[in-house]
mmCIF file of C-alpha atoms in Angstrom:
data_model
loop_
_atom_site.group_PDB
_atom_site.id
_atom_site.type_symbol
_atom_site.label_atom_id
_atom_site.label_comp_id
_atom_site.label_asym_id
_atom_site.label_seq_id
_atom_site.Cartn_x
_atom_site.Cartn_y
_atom_site.Cartn_z
ATOM 1 C CA MET A 1 -76.959 -31.460 233.213
ATOM 2 C CA THR A 2 -77.190 -32.636 236.775
ATOM 3 C CA VAL A 3 -75.821 -35.907 238.067
ATOM 4 C CA ALA A 4 -79.346 -37.327 238.419
ATOM 5 C CA GLU A 5 -80.218 -36.461 234.808
ATOM 6 C CA ASN A 6 -76.911 -37.916 233.627
ATOM 7 C CA ASN A 7 -77.534 -41.147 235.563
ATOM 8 C CA GLU A 8 -81.079 -41.333 234.201
ATOM 9 C CA ASN A 9 -79.837 -40.922 230.630
ATOM 10 C CA GLU A 10 -77.155 -43.573 231.141
ATOM 11 C CA LEU A 11 -79.738 -45.946 232.623
ATOM 12 C CA LYS A 12 -82.113 -45.410 229.695
ATOM 13 C CA LYS A 13 -79.262 -46.005 227.256
ATOM 14 C CA LEU A 14 -78.249 -49.216 229.041
ATOM 15 C CA ILE A 15 -81.833 -50.519 229.134
ATOM 16 C CA THR A 16 -82.280 -49.747 225.438
ATOM 17 C CA GLU A 17 -79.044 -51.506 224.510
ATOM 18 C CA ARG A 18 -79.961 -54.569 226.577
ATOM 19 C CA PHE A 19 -83.465 -54.719 225.127
ATOM 20 C CA PHE A 20 -82.210 -54.571 221.548
ATOM 21 C CA SER A 21 -79.497 -57.151 222.179
ATOM 22 C CA ILE A 22 -82.062 -59.544 223.703
ATOM 23 C CA PHE A 23 -84.522 -58.826 220.892
ATOM 24 C CA GLU A 24 -81.897 -59.393 218.177
ATOM 25 C CA SER A 25 -80.655 -62.646 219.690
ATOM 26 C CA HIS A 26 -84.219 -63.906 220.099
ATOM 27 C CA SER A 27 -85.207 -62.663 216.646
ATOM 28 C CA SER A 28 -82.462 -64.642 214.945
ATOM 29 C CA GLU A 29 -83.696 -67.824 216.638
ATOM 30 C CA LEU A 30 -87.298 -67.457 215.476
ATOM 31 C CA SER A 31 -88.535 -69.350 212.457
ATOM 32 C CA LYS A 32 -90.350 -67.640 209.616
ATOM 33 C CA GLU A 33 -93.717 -68.928 210.831
ATOM 34 C CA GLU A 34 -93.102 -67.628 214.350
ATOM 35 C CA LYS A 35 -92.157 -64.202 212.990
ATOM 36 C CA ILE A 36 -95.344 -64.078 210.917
ATOM 37 C CA ALA A 37 -97.451 -65.157 213.904
ATOM 38 C CA PHE A 38 -95.789 -62.511 216.081
ATOM 39 C CA GLY A 39 -96.432 -59.851 213.442
ATOM 40 C CA LYS A 40 -100.093 -60.809 213.143
ATOM 41 C CA THR A 41 -100.527 -60.752 216.912
ATOM 42 C CA LEU A 42 -98.846 -57.367 217.142
ATOM 43 C CA ALA A 43 -101.029 -55.993 214.343
ATOM 44 C CA LEU A 44 -104.210 -57.261 216.005
ATOM 45 C CA ASN A 45 -103.169 -55.737 219.323
ATOM 46 C CA LEU A 46 -102.495 -52.378 217.685
ATOM 47 C CA ILE A 47 -105.851 -52.489 215.885
ATOM 48 C CA SER A 48 -107.594 -53.295 219.180
ATOM 49 C CA ILE A 49 -105.883 -50.405 220.945
ATOM 50 C CA ALA A 50 -106.796 -48.044 218.100
ATOM 51 C CA SER A 51 -110.419 -49.215 218.199
ATOM 52 C CA ILE A 52 -110.621 -48.620 221.934
ATOM 53 C CA GLY A 53 -109.149 -45.160 221.389
ATOM 54 C CA LEU A 54 -111.784 -44.389 218.761
ATOM 55 C CA VAL A 55 -114.601 -45.539 221.040
ATOM 56 C CA ILE A 56 -113.289 -43.394 223.885
ATOM 57 C CA GLY A 57 -112.953 -40.457 221.500
ATOM 58 C CA PHE A 58 -116.536 -40.830 220.297
ATOM 59 C CA LEU A 59 -117.836 -41.103 223.856
ATOM 60 C CA ILE A 60 -115.973 -37.980 224.894
ATOM 61 C CA SER A 61 -117.209 -36.075 221.830
ATOM 62 C CA PHE A 62 -120.819 -36.996 222.611
ATOM 63 C CA LEU A 63 -120.472 -35.974 226.247
ATOM 64 C CA ILE A 64 -119.108 -32.533 225.402
#
């Protein structure tokens, strides 16, 4: 492994650790209602992204 790859892996590891530590500290501060609202928002966003993907897939299949 080169020095650049090693540095990149260390950077990714550091970013991941920081993200999870921030997420865990913020997650413990959220109330039950806020967690449910966040989950619903996340679910709706994922459904929207999936729907857009399906529409794009259908358009591509009709064009081919």
